[in-house]
PDB file of C-alpha atoms in Angstrom:
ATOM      1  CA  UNK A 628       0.000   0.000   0.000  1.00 75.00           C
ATOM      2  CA  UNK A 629       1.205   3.530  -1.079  1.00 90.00           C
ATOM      3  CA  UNK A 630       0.959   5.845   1.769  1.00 94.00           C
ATOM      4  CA  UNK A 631       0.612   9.426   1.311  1.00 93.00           C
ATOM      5  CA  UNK A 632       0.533  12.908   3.807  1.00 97.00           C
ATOM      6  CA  UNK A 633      -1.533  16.280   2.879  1.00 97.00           C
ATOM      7  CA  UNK A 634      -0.638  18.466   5.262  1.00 98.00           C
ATOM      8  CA  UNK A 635      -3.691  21.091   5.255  1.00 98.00           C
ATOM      9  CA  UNK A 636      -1.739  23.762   7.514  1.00 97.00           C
ATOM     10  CA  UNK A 637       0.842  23.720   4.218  1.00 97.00           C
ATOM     11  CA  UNK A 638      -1.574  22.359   1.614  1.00 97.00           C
ATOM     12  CA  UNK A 639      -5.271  23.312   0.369  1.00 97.00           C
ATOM     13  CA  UNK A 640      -8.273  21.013   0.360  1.00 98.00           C
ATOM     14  CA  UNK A 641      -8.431  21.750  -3.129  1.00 98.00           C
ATOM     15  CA  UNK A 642      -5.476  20.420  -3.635  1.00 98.00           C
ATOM     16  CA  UNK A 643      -6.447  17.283  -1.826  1.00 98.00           C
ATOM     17  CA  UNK A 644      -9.377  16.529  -3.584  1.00 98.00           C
ATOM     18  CA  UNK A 645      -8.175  17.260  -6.623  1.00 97.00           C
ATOM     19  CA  UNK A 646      -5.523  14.285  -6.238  1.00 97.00           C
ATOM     20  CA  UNK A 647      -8.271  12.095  -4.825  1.00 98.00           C
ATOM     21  CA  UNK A 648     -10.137  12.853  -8.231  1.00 97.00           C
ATOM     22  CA  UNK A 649      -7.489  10.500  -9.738  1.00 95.00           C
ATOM     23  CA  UNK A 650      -8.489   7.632 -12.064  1.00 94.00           C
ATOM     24  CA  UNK A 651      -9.386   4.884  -9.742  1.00 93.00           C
ATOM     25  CA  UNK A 652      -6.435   3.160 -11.219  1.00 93.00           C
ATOM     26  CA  UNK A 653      -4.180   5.334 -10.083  1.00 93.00           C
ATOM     27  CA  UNK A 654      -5.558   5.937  -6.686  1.00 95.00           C
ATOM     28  CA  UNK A 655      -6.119   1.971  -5.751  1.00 91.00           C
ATOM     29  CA  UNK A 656      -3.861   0.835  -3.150  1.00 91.00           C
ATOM     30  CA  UNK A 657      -3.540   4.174  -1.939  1.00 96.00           C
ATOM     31  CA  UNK A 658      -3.597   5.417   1.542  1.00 98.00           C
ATOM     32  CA  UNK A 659      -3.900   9.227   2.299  1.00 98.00           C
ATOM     33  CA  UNK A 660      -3.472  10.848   5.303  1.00 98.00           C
ATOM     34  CA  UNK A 661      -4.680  14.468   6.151  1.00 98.00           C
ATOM     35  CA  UNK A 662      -2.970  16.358   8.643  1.00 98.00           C
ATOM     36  CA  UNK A 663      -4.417  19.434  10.377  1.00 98.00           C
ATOM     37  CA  UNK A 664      -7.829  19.716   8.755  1.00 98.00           C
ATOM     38  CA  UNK A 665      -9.077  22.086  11.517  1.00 97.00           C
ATOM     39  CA  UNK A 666     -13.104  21.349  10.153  1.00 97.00           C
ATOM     40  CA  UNK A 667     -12.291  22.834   6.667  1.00 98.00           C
ATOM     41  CA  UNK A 668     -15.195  21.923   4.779  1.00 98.00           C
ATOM     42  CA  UNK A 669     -15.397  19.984   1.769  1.00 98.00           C
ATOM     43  CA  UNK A 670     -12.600  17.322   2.521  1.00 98.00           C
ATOM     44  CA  UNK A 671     -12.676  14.613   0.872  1.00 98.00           C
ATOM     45  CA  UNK A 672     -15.499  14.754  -1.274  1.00 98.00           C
ATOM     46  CA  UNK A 673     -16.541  13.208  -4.605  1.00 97.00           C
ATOM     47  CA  UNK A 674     -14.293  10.421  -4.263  1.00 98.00           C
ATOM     48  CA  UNK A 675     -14.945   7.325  -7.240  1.00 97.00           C
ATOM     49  CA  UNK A 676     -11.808   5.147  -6.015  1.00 96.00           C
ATOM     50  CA  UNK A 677     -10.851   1.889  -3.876  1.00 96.00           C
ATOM     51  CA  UNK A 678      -8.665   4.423  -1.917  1.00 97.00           C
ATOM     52  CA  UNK A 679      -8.653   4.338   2.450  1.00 98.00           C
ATOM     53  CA  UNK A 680      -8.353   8.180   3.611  1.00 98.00           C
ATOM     54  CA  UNK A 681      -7.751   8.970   7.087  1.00 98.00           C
ATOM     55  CA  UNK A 682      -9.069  12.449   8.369  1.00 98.00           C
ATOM     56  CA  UNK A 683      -6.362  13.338  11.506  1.00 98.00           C
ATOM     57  CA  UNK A 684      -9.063  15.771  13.493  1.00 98.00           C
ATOM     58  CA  UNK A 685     -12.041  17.098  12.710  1.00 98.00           C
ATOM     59  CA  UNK A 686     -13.950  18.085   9.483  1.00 98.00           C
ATOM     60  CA  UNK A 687     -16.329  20.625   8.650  1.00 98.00           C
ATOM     61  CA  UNK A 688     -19.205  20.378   6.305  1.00 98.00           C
ATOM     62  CA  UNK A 689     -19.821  17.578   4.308  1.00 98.00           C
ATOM     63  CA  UNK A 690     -16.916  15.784   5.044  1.00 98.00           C
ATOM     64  CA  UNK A 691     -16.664  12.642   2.533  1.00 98.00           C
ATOM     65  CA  UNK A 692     -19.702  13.953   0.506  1.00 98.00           C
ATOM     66  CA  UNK A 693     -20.929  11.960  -2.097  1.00 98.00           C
ATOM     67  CA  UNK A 694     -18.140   9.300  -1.462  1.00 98.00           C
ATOM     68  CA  UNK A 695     -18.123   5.913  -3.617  1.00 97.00           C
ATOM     69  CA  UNK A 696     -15.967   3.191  -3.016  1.00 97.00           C
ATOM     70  CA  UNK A 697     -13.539   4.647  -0.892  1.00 97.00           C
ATOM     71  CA  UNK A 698     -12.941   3.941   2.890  1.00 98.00           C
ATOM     72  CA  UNK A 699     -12.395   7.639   5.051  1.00 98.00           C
ATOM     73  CA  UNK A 700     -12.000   7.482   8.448  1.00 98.00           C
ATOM     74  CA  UNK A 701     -12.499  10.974  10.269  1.00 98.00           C
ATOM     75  CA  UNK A 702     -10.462  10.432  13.710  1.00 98.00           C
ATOM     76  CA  UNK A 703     -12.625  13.773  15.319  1.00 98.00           C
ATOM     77  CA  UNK A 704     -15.871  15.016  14.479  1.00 98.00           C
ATOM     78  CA  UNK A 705     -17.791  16.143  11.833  1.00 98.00           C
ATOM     79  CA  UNK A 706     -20.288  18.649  10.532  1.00 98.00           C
ATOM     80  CA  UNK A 707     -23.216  19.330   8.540  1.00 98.00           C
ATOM     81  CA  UNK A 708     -23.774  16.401   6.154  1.00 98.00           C
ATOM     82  CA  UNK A 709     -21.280  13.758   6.522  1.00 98.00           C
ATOM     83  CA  UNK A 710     -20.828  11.534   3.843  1.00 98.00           C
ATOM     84  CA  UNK A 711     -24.661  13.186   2.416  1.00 98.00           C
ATOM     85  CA  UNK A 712     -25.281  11.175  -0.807  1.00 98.00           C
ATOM     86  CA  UNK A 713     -22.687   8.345  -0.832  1.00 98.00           C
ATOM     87  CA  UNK A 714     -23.028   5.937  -2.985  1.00 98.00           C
ATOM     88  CA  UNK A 715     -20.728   3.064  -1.408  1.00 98.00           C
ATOM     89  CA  UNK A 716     -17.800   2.730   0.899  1.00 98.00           C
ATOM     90  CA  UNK A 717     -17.739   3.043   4.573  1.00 98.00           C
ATOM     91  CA  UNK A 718     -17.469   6.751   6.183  1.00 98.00           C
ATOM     92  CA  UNK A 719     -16.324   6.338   9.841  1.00 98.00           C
ATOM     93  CA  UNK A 720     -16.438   8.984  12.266  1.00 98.00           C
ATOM     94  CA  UNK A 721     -14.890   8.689  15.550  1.00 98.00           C
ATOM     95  CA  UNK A 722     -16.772  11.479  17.651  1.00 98.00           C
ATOM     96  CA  UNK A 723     -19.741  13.097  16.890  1.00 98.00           C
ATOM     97  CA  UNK A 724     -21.646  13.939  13.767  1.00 98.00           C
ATOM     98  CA  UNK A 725     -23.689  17.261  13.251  1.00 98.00           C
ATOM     99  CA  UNK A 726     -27.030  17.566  11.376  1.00 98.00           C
ATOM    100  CA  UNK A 727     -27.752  15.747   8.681  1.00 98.00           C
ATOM    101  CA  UNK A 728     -25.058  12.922   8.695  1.00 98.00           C
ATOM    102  CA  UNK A 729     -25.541  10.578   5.807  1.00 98.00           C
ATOM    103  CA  UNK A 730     -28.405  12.398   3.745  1.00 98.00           C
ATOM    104  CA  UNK A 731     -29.813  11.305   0.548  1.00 98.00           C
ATOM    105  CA  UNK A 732     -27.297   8.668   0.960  1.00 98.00           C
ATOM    106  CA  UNK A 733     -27.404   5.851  -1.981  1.00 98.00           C
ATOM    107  CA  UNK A 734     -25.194   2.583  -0.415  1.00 98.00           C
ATOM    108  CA  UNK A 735     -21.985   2.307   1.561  1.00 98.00           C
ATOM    109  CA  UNK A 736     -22.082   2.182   5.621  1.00 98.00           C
ATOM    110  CA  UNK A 737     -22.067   5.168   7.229  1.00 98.00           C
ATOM    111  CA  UNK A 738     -20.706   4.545  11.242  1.00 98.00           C
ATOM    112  CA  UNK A 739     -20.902   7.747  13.598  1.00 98.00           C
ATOM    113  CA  UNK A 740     -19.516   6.517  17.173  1.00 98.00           C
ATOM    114  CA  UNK A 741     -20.629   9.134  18.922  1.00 98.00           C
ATOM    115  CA  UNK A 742     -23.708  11.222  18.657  1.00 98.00           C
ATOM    116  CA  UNK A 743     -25.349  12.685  15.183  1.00 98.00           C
ATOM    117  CA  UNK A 744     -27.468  16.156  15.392  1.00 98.00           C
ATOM    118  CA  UNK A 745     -30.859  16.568  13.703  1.00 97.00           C
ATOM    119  CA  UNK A 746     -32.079  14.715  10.604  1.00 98.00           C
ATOM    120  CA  UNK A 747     -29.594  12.073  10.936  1.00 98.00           C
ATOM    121  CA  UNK A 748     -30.645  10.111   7.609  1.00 98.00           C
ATOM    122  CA  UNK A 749     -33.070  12.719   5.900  1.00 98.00           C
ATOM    123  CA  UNK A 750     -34.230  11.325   2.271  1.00 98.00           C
ATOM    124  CA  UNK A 751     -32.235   8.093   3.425  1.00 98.00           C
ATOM    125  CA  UNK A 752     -32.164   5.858  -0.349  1.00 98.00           C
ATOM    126  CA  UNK A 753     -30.531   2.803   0.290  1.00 98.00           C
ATOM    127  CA  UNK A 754     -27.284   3.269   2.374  1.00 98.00           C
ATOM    128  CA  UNK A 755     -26.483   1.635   6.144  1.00 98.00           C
ATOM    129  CA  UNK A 756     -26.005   4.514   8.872  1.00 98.00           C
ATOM    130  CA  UNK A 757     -25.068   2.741  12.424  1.00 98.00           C
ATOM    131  CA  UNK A 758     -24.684   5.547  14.917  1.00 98.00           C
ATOM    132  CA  UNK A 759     -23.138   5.067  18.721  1.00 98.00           C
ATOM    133  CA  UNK A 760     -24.591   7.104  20.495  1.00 98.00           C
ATOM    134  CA  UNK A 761     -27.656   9.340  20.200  1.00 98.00           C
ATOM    135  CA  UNK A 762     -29.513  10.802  17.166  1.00 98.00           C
ATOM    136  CA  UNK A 763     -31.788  14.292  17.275  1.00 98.00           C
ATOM    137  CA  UNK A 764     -35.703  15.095  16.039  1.00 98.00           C
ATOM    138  CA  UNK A 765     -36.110  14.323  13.241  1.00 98.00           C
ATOM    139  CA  UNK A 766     -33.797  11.362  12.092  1.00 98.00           C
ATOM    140  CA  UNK A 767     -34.399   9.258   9.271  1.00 98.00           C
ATOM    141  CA  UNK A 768     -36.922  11.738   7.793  1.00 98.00           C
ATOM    142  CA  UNK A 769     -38.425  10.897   4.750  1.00 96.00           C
ATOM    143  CA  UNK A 770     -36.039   7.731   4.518  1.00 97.00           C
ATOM    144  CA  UNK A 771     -37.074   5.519   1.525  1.00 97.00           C
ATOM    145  CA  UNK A 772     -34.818   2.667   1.903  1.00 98.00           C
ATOM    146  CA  UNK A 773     -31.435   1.526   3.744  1.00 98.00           C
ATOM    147  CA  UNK A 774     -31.008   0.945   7.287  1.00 98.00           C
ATOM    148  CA  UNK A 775     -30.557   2.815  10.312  1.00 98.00           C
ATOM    149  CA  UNK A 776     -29.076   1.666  13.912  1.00 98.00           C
ATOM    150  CA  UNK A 777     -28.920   4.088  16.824  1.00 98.00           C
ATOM    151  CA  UNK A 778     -27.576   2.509  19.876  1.00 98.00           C
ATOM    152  CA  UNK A 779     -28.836   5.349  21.847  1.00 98.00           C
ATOM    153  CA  UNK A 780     -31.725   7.661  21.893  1.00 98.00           C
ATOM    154  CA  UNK A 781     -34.118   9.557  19.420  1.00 98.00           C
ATOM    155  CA  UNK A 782     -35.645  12.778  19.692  1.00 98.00           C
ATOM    156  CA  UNK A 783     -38.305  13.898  18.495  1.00 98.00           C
ATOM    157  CA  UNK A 784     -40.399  13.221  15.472  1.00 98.00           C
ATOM    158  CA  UNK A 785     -38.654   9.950  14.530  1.00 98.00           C
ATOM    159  CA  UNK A 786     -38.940   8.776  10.820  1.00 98.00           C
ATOM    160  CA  UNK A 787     -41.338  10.704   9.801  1.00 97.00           C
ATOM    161  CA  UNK A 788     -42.638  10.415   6.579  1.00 95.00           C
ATOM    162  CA  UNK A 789     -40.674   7.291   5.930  1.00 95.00           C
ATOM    163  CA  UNK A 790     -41.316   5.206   3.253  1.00 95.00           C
ATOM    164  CA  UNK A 791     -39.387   1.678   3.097  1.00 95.00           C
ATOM    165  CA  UNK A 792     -36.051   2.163   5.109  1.00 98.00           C
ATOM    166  CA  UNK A 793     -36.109   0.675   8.758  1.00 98.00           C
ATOM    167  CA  UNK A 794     -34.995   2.085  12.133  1.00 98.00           C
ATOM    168  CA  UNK A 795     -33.607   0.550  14.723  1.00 98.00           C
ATOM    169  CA  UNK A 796     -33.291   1.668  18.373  1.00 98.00           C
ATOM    170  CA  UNK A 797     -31.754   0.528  21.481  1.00 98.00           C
ATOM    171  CA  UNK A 798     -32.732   3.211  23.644  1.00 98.00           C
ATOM    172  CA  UNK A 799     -35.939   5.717  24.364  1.00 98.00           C
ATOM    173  CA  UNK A 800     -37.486   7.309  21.380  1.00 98.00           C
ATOM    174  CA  UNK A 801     -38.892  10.710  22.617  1.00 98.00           C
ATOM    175  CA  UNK A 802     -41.839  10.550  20.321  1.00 98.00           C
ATOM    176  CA  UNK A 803     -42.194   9.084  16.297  1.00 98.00           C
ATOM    177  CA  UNK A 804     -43.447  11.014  13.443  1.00 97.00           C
ATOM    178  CA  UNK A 805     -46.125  11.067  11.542  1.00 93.00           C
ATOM    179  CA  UNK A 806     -46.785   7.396   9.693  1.00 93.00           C
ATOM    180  CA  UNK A 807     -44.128   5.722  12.094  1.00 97.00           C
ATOM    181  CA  UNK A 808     -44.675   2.922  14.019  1.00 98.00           C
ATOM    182  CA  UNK A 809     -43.039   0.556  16.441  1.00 98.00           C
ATOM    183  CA  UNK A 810     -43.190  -3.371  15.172  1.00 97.00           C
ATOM    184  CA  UNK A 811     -42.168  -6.718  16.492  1.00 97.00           C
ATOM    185  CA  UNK A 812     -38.330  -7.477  15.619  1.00 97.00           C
ATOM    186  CA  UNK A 813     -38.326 -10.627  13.412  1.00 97.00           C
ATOM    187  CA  UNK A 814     -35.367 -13.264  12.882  1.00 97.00           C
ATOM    188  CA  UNK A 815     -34.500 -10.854   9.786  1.00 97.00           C
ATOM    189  CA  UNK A 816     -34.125  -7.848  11.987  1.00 98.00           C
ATOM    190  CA  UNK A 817     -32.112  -9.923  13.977  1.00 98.00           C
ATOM    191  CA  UNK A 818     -29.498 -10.998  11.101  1.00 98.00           C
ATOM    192  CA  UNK A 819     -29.489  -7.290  10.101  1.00 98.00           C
ATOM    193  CA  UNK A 820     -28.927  -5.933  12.872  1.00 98.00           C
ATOM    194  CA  UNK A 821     -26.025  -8.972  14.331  1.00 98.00           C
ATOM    195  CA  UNK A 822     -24.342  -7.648  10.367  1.00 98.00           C
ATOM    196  CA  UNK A 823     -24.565  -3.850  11.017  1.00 98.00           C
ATOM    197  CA  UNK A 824     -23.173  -4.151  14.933  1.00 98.00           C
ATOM    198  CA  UNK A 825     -19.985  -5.775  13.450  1.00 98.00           C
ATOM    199  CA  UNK A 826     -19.579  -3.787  10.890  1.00 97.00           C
ATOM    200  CA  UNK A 827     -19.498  -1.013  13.056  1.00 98.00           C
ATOM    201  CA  UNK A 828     -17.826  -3.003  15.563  1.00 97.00           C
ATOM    202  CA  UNK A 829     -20.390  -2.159  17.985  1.00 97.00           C
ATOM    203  CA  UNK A 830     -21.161  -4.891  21.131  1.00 96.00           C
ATOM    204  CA  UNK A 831     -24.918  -4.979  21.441  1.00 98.00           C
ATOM    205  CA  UNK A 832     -27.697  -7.436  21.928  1.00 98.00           C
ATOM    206  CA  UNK A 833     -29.611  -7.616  18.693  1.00 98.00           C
ATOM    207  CA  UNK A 834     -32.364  -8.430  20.780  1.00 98.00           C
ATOM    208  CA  UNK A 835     -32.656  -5.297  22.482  1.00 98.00           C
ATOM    209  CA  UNK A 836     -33.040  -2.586  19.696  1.00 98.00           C
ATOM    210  CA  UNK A 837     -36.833  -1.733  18.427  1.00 98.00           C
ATOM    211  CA  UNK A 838     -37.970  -1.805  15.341  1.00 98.00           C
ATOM    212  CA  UNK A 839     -39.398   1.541  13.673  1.00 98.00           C
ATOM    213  CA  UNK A 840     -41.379   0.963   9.719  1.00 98.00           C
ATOM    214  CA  UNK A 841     -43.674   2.854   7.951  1.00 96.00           C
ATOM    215  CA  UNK A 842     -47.661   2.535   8.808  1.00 92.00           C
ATOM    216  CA  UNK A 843     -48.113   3.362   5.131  1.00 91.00           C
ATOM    217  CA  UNK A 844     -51.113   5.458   5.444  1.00 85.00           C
ATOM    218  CA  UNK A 845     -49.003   8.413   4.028  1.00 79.00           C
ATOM    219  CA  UNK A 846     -48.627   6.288   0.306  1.00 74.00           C
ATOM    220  CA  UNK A 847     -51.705   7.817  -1.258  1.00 69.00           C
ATOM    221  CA  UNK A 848     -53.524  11.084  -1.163  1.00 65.00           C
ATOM    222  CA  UNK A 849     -56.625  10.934   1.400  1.00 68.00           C
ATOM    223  CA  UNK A 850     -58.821  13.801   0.656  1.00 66.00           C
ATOM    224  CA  UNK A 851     -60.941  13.105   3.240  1.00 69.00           C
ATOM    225  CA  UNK A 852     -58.194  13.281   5.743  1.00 62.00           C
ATOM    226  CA  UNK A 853     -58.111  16.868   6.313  1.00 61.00           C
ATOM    227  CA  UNK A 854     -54.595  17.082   6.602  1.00 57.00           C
ATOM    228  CA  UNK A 855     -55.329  15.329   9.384  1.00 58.00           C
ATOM    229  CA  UNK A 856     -53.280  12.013  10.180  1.00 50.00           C
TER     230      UNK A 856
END
């Protein structure tokens, strides 16, 4: 493996990303490490390459945006939108996450081991977001498919408007939104859940986590409803 430095106190992020905007030939095998970031925004966004990045601090606004195939570890925290609309890979933040981790987010697995801010998940489409801690109102908002994990709490206003994605949650949920609903875990939930832990490398009883779904009464127009549901 090629190891590389970008120093950001000596370097720009522009200059960063525009090396990790390689040819994914050129950037397999390779393993970057940024120094000093100091939550600049944009870092390491756009990626399309089987490259590992590791982020030495914390990172400011969509950190790891729209990533695909890579692997970027942020050692700190992170702000607004965190890996919003990846398409695969794994994003890992070590501390906390600020609103709207992994929005709009297509595939990869998004792990947050601390706590994420509001909207956690917003238009979820399809990716894996396991989060350590705690999530705020309004997580998973809108989600129409993937997977959510919080190992914590949820505030207020929990998946609402979701369509097909699932929510899982260990702790208490402080209210759900509107077409949310708590089920019975099955033996699926179960597998899912016993993959996501590990991949997040996260010790929990599967069997403890609750299971959040869409009521589906939201799927079709009621004009009888009043706005009312």
């Amino acid at each position: 493996m090629e190891n590389l430095t970008f120093d950001l106190s000596a370097r720009t992020v522009r200059e960063l990303n525009q090396h990790l905007h390689g040819t994914p030939e050129s950037l397999a095998g390779q393993h970057i490490t940024v120094l000093n970031p100091d939550g600049a925004h944009n870092i390491a966004v756009g990626i399309n390459a089987p490259v590992q990045v590791t982020v030495v601090g914390h990172a400011g606004y969509y950190a790891a945006g729209m990533n695909k195939f890579a692997d970027v570890t942020i050692e700190g925290s992170a702000g607004t939108g965190v890996a919003e609309n990846m398409m695969s890979g794994k994003v890992h933040v070590k501390g906390f996450a600020s609103n709207g981790a992994g929005a709009s987010a297509h595939g990869g697995l998004l792990v947050i081991d601390g706590d994420a801010g509001l909207r956690c998940g917003i238009s979820l489409k399809g990716a894996d977001i396991v989060v350590g801690g705690s999530v705020g109102s309004f997580s998973g908002f809108m989600a129409q498919a993937g997977r959510m994990v919080v190992c914590g709490n949820a505030g207020d206003a929990l998946g609402d408007s979701l369509y097909e994605a699932v929510i899982y949650v260990k702790g208490e949920i402080k209210s759900l939104g509107a077409d949310a609903q708590l089920e019975p875990l099955g033996e699926a939930d179960i597998a899912a859940l016993t993959e996501l832990l590990a991949a997040a490398g996260l010790h929990h009883a599967p069997q403890d986590f609750k299971r959040v779904a869409s009521a589906r009464s939201l799927y079709h127009w009621n004009a009888d409803a009043d706005q009312t549901y």
